[in-house]
Coordinates of C-alpha atoms in Angstrom, one line a residue:
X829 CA -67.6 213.6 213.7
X830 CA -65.0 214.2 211.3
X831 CA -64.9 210.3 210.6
X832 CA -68.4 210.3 210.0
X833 CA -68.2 212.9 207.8
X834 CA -65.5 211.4 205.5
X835 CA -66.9 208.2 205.5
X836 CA -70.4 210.2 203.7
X837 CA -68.3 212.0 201.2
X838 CA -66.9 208.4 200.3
X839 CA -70.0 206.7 200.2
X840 CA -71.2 210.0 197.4
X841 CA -68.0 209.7 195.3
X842 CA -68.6 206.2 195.1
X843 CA -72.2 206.7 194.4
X844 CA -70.6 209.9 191.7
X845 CA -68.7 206.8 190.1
X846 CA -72.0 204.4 189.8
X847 CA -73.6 207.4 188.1
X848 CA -71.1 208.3 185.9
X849 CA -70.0 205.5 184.0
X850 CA -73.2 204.7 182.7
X851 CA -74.2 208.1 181.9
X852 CA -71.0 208.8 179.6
X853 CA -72.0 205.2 178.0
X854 CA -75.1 207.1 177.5
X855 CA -73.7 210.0 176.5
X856 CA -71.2 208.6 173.9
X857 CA -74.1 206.3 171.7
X858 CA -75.5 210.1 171.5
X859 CA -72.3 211.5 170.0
X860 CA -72.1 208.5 168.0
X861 CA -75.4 208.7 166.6
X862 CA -75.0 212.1 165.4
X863 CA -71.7 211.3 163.8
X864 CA -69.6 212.9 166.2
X865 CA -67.2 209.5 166.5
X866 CA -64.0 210.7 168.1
X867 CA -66.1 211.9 172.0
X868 CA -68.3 209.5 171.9
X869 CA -65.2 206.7 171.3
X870 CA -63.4 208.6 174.3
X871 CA -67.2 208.9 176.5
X872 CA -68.0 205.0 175.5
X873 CA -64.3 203.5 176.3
X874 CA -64.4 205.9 179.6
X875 CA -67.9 204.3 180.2
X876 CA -67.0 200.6 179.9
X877 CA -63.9 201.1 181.5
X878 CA -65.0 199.3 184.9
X879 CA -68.0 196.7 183.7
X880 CA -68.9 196.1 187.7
X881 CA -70.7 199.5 187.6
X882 CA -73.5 198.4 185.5
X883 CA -75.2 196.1 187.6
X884 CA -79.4 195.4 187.1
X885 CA -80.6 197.0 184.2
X886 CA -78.0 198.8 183.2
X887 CA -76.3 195.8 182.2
X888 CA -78.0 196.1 178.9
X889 CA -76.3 199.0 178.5
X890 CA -73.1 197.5 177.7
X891 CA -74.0 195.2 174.5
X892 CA -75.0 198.8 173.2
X893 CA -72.0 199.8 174.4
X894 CA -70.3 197.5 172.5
X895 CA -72.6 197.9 169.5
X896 CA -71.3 201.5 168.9
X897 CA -67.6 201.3 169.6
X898 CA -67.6 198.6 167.4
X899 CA -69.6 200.6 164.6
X900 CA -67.6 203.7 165.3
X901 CA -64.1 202.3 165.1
X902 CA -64.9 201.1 162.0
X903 CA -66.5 204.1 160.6
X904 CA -63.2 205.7 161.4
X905 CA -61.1 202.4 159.7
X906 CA -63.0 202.6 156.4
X907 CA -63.8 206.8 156.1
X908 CA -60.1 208.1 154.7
X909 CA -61.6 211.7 155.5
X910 CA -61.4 211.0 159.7
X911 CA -57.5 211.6 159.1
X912 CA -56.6 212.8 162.8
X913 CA -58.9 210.2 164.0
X914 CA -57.5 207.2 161.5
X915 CA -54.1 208.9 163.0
X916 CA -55.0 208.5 166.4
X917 CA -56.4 204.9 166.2
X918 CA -54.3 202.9 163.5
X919 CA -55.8 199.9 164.3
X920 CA -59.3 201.3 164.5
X921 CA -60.5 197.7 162.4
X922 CA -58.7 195.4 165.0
X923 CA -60.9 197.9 167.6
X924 CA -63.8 197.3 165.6
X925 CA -63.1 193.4 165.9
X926 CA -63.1 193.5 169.5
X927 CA -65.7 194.9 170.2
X928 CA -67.7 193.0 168.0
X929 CA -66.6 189.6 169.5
X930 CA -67.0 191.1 172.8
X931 CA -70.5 191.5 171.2
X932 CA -71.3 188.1 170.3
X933 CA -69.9 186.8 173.9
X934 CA -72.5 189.4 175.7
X935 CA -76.0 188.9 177.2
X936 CA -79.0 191.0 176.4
X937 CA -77.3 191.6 172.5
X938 CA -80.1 190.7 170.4
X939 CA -81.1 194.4 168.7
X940 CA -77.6 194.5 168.7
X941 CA -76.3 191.8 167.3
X942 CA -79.2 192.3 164.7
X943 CA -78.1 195.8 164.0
X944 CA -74.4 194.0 163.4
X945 CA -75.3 191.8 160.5
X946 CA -76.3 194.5 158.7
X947 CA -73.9 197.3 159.6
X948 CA -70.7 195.6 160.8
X949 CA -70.9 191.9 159.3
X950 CA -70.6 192.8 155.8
X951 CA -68.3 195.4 155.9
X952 CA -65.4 194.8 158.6
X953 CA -63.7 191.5 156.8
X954 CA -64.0 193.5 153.6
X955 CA -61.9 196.5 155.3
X956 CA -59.5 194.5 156.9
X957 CA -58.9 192.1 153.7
X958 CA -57.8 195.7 152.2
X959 CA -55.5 196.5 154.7
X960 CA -54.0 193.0 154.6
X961 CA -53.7 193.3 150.8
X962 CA -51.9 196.7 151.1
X963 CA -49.6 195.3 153.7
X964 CA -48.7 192.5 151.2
X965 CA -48.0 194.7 148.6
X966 CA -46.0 196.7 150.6
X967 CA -44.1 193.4 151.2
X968 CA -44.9 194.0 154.9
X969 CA -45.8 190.4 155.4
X970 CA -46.4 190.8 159.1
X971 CA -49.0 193.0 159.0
X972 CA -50.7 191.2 156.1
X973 CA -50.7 188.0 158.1
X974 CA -52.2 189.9 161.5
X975 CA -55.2 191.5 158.8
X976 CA -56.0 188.2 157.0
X977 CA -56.2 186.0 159.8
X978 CA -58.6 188.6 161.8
X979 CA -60.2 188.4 158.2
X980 CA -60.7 184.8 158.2
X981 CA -61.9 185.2 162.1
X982 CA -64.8 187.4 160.5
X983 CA -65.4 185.6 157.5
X984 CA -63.9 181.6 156.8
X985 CA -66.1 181.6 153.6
X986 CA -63.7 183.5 151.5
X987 CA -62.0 181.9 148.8
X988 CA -59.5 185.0 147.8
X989 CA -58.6 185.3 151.7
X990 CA -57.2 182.1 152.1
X991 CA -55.3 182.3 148.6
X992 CA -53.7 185.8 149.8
X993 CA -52.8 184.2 153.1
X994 CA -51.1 181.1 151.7
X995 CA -49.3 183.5 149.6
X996 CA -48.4 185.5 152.6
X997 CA -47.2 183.1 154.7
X998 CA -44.9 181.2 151.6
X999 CA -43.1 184.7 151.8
X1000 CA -42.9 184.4 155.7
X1001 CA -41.0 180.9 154.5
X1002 CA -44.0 179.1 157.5
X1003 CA -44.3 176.3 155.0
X1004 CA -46.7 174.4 156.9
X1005 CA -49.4 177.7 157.2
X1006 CA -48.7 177.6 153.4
X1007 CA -49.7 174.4 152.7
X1008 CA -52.5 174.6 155.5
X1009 CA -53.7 178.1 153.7
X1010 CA -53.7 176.0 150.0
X1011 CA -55.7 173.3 150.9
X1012 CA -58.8 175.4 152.5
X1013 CA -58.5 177.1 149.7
X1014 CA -59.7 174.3 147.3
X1015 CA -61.9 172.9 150.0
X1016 CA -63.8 176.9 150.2
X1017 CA -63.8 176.7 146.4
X1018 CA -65.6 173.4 146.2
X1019 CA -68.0 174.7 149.0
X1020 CA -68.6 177.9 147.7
X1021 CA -69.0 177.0 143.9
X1022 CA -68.6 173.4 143.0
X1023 CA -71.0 171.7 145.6
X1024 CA -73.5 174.8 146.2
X1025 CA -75.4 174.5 143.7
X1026 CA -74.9 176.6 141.1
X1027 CA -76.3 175.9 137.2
X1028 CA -73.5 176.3 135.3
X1029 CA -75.1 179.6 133.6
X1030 CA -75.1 181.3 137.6
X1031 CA -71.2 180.6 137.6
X1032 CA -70.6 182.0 134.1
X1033 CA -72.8 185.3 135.2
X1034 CA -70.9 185.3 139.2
X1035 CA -67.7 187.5 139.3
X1036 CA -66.3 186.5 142.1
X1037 CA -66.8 182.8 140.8
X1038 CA -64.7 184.0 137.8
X1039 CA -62.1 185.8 139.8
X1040 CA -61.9 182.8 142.2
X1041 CA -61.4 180.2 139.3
X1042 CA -58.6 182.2 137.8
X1043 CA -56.4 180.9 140.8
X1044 CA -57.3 177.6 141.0
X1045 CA -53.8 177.1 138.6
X1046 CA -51.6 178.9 141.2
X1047 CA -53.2 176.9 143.8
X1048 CA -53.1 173.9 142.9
X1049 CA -49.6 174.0 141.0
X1050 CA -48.0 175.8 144.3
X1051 CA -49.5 173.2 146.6
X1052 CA -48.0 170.5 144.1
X1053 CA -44.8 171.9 143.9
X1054 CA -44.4 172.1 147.8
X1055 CA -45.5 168.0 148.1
X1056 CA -43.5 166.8 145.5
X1057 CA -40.2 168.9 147.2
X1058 CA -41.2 166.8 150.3
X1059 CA -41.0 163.9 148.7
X1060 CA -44.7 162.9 148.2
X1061 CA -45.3 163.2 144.3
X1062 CA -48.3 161.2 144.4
X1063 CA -49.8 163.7 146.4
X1064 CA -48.8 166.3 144.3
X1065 CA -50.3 164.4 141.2
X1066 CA -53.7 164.2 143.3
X1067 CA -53.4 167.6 144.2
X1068 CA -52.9 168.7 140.5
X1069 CA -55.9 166.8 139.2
X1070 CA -57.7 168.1 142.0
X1071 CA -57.0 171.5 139.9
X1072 CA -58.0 170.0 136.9
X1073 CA -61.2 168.8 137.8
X1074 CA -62.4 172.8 138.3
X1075 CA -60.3 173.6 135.0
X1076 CA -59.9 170.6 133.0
X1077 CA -58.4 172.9 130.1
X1078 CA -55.5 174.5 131.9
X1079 CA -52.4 173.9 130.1
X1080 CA -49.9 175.3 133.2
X1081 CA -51.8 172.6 135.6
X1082 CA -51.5 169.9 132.8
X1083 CA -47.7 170.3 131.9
X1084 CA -46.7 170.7 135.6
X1085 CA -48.4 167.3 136.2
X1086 CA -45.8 166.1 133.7
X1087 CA -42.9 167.7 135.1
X1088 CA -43.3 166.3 137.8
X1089 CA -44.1 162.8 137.0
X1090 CA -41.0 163.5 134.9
X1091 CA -39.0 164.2 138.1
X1092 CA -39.9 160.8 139.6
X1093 CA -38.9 157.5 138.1
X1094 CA -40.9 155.6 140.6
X1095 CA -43.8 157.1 138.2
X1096 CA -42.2 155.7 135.1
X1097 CA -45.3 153.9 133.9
X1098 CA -47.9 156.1 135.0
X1099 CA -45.9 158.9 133.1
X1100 CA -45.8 157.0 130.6
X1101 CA -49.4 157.0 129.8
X1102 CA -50.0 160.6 130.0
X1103 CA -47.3 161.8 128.2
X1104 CA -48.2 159.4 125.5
X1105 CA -52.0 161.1 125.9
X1106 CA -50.6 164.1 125.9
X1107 CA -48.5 164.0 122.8
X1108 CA -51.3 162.1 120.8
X1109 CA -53.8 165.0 121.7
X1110 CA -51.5 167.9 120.6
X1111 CA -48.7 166.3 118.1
X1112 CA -47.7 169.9 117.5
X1113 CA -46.9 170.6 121.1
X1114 CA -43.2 169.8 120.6
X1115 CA -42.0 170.9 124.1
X1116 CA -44.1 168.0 125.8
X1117 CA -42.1 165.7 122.8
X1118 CA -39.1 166.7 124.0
X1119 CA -40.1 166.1 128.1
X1120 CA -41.5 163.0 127.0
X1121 CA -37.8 162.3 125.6
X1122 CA -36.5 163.1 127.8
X1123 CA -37.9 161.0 130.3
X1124 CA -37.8 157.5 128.0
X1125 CA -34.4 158.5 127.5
X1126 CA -34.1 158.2 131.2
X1127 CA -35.4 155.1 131.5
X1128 CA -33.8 153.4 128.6
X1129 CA -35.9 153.8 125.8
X1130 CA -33.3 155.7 123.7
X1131 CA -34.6 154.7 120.4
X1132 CA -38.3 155.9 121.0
X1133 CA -36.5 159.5 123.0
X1134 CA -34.9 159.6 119.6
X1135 CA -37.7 159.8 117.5
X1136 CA -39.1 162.7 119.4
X1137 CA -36.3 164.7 119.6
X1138 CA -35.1 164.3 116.2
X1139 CA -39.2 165.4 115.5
X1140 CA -38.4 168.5 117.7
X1141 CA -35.1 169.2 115.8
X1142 CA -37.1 169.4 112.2
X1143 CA -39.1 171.6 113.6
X1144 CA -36.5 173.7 115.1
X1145 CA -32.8 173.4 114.4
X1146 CA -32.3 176.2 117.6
X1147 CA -33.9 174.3 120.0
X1148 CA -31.4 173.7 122.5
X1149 CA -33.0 170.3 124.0
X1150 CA -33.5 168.6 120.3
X1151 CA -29.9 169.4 119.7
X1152 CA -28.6 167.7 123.1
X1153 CA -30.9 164.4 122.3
X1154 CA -29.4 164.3 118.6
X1155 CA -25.9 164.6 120.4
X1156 CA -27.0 162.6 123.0
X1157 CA -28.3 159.8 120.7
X1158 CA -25.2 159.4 118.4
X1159 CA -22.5 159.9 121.2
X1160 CA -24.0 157.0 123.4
X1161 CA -24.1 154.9 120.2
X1162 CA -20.5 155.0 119.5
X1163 CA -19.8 154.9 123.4
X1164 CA -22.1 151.6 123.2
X1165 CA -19.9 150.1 120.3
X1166 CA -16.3 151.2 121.7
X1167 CA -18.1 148.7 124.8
X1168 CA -18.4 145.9 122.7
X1169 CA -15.2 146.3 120.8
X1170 CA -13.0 145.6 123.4
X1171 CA -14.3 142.4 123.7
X1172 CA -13.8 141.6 120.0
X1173 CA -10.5 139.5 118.8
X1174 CA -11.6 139.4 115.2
X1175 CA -9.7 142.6 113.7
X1176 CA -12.1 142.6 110.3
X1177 CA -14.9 143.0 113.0
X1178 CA -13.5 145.7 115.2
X1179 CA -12.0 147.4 111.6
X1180 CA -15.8 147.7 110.7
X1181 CA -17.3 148.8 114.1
X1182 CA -14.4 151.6 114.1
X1183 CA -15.6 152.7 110.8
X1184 CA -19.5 152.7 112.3
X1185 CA -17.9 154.4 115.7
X1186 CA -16.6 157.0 113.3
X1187 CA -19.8 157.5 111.6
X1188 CA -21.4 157.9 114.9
X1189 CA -18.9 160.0 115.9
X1190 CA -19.1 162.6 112.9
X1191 CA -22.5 162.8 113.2
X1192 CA -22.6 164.1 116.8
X1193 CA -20.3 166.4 116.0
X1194 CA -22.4 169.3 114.6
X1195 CA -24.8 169.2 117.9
X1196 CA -22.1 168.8 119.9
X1197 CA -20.5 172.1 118.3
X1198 CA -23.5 173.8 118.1
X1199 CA -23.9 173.6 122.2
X1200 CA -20.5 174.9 122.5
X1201 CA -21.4 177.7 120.6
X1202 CA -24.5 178.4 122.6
X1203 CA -23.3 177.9 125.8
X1204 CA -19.1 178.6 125.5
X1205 CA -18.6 178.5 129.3
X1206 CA -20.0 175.1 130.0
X1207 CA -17.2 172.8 130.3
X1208 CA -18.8 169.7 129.5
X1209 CA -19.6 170.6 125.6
X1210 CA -15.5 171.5 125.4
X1211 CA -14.9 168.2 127.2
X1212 CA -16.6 166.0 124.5
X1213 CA -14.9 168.4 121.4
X1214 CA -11.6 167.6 122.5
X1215 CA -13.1 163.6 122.7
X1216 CA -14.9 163.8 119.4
X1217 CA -12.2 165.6 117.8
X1218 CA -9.7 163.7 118.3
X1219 CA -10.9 160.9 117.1
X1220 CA -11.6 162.0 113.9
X1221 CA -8.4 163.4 114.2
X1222 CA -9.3 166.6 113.7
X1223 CA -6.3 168.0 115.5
X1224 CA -6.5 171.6 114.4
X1225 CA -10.1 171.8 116.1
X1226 CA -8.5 169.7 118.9
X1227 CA -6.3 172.1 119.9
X1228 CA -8.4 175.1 119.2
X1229 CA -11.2 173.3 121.9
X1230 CA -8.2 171.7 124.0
X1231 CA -7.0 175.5 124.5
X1232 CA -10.8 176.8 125.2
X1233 CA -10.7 174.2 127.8
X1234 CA -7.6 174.9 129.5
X1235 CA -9.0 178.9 130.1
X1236 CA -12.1 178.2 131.8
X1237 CA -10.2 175.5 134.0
X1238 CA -7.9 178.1 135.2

């Protein structure tokens, strides 16, 4: 007897159980309905908590189930007023997420998932964008990463996501996320704006267009600057263009393109041709002269380097550059001539090429003093003094640099 009656008061506990659960599901859409979010969380997470229990028709109760903890949580994630509540579930959006995948995994979810397009959909990415973008700021680059990519989860379509999230992940030094983050960002761009579309008048009215197109320069120059430091400059020039082809006027795109052809000599000739186009379409723009010197310079064109920076030194005497390609220019000439003297026997001939050496020589000398002056520490400058000075026999100024030299070496 006593077996049979525990065996009954098993059988109505479990029954209790089967009752329960569904009733507190029950229960806690009520609470949740009337704004009461914190019990009906606690009734709805109690409710759910073993999903055997609703079998038959109540298995439609647990997309609603879903539904409204996923509503709730992120009532409480975007609503600064809940404060004990946003203190008791800190990651109310992640919540919110959860349950609204859950959601789209479940049976029976149609009203449901209904009701989420219009009361979840657009408003979860944006609140957990916001918390991503207050992490970063906070240079907590952890937490920015965990938000963005639950972001992207929600929404891929989002140009200023990925852009935050490359960004994000270039401070967490994962360079291959970075580059990974960059280049969906162009391709969401193009999808978004550039292919949709859009008459140019609809762009010009469309904020977010606007907003979007002011980083295409970052973009593009960052995602450049990372290929050509792997060693792929060509890529980097595609990228750039890339950038230019959505804002063919952006001067920072445009002279980073010729930086880095300038960094790579395999590129001579292509270089070649745009800095030519660049300096012919802005004659004024004196710092692309001098880049443009530099790099013929480089590649052993001194005579046409010399014309631009001796255009760049007219036009400003203090530019440092324009007074190292003056230097540059003279001191190589009488280096060039001291060559081919020592292979001279006739001493009329070498008596005249000392006298053109000299000339060279003196003529340096002002640029060559006027780096000093600029930069006194850098050794080089001091180096060529004492040359230069000497032999002009300057030997008061000789000593004078000789001894400047001597006190930075020690």
């Amino acid at each position: 007897m006593k077996k049979l009656t525990f065996f009954a008061a098993s059988m109505l506990l479990g029954i209790a159980a089967v009752i329960a659960q569904p009733s507190k599901v029950t229960g806690g859409i009520i609470s949740i309905d009337g704004g009461d979010y914190g019990p009906g969380i606690e009734k709805l997470e109690q409710g759910i908590s073993d999903l055997s229990l609703f079998t038959g028709g109540k298995a439609k109760k647990i997309p609603k189930a879903y539904y409204k903890l996923s509503y709730a949580y992120l009532q409480v994630a975007q609503d600064t007023s809940m404060t004990e509540l946003r203190a008791q579930y800190p990651d109310a959006a992640f919540r919110s997420k959860k349950y609204y995948d859950l959601l789209k995994d479940t049976e029976y979810n149609e009203k449901q998932l209904r009701d989420a397009t219009l009361f979840i959909e657009p408003f979860l990415p944006n609140v957990m964008f916001n918390d991503g973008y207050v992490a970063f700021m906070a240079e907590d680059y952890e937490t920015a990463k965990k938000n963005l990519e639950a972001t992207i989860d929600l929404n891929p379509d989002y140009f200023m996501t990925h852009r935050l999230l490359a960004t994000t992940y270039l401070s967490l030094t994962d360079t291959p996320a970075a580059i990974a983050s960059l280049e969906k960002s162009l391709d969401v761009f193009n999808a978004n704006y550039v292919d949709a579309g859009f008459t140019p008048e609809q762009l010009e009215a469309n904020q977010e267009y606007q907003a979007a197109k002011g980083q295409i320069s970052y973009v593009s120059q960052q995602l450049a600057v990372i290929y050509n430091a792997q060693g792929k400059p060509s890529k980097a020039i595609e990228t750039l263009g890339r950038g230019l082809e959505i804002v063919p006027d952006d001067e920072d795109i445009k002279r980073q393109e010729l930086s880095i052809y300038n960094q790579n000599p395999e590129l001579f000739e292509q270089a070649r041709a745009k800095f030519q186009a660049a300096v012919d379409a802005n004659p004024d723009d004196y710092n692309v002269k001098l880049a443009f010197a530099s790099l013929l310079e480089r590649n052993g064109e001194g005579e046409q380097a010399f014309k631009y920076y001796q255009e760049a030194y007219k036009n400003d005497p203090n530019n440092k550059l324009a007074n190292y390609g003056m230097f540059a220019y003279y001191n190589n000439k009488a280096a060039e001539m001291s060559a081919k003297k020592a292979d001279l026997d006739d001493e009329e001939e070498i008596d005249a090429m000392n006298a053109e050496i000299l000339k060279l020589l003196e003529t340096s000398y002002p640029y060559c003093k006027w780096l000093h002056e600029e930069d006194p520490t850098e050794v080089q400058w001091l180096q060529k003094l004492v040359e230069i000075t000497g032999y002009l026999e300057l030997d008061e100024e000789m000593v004078e640099y000789a001894g400047k030299l001597r006190e930075l070496n020690n």
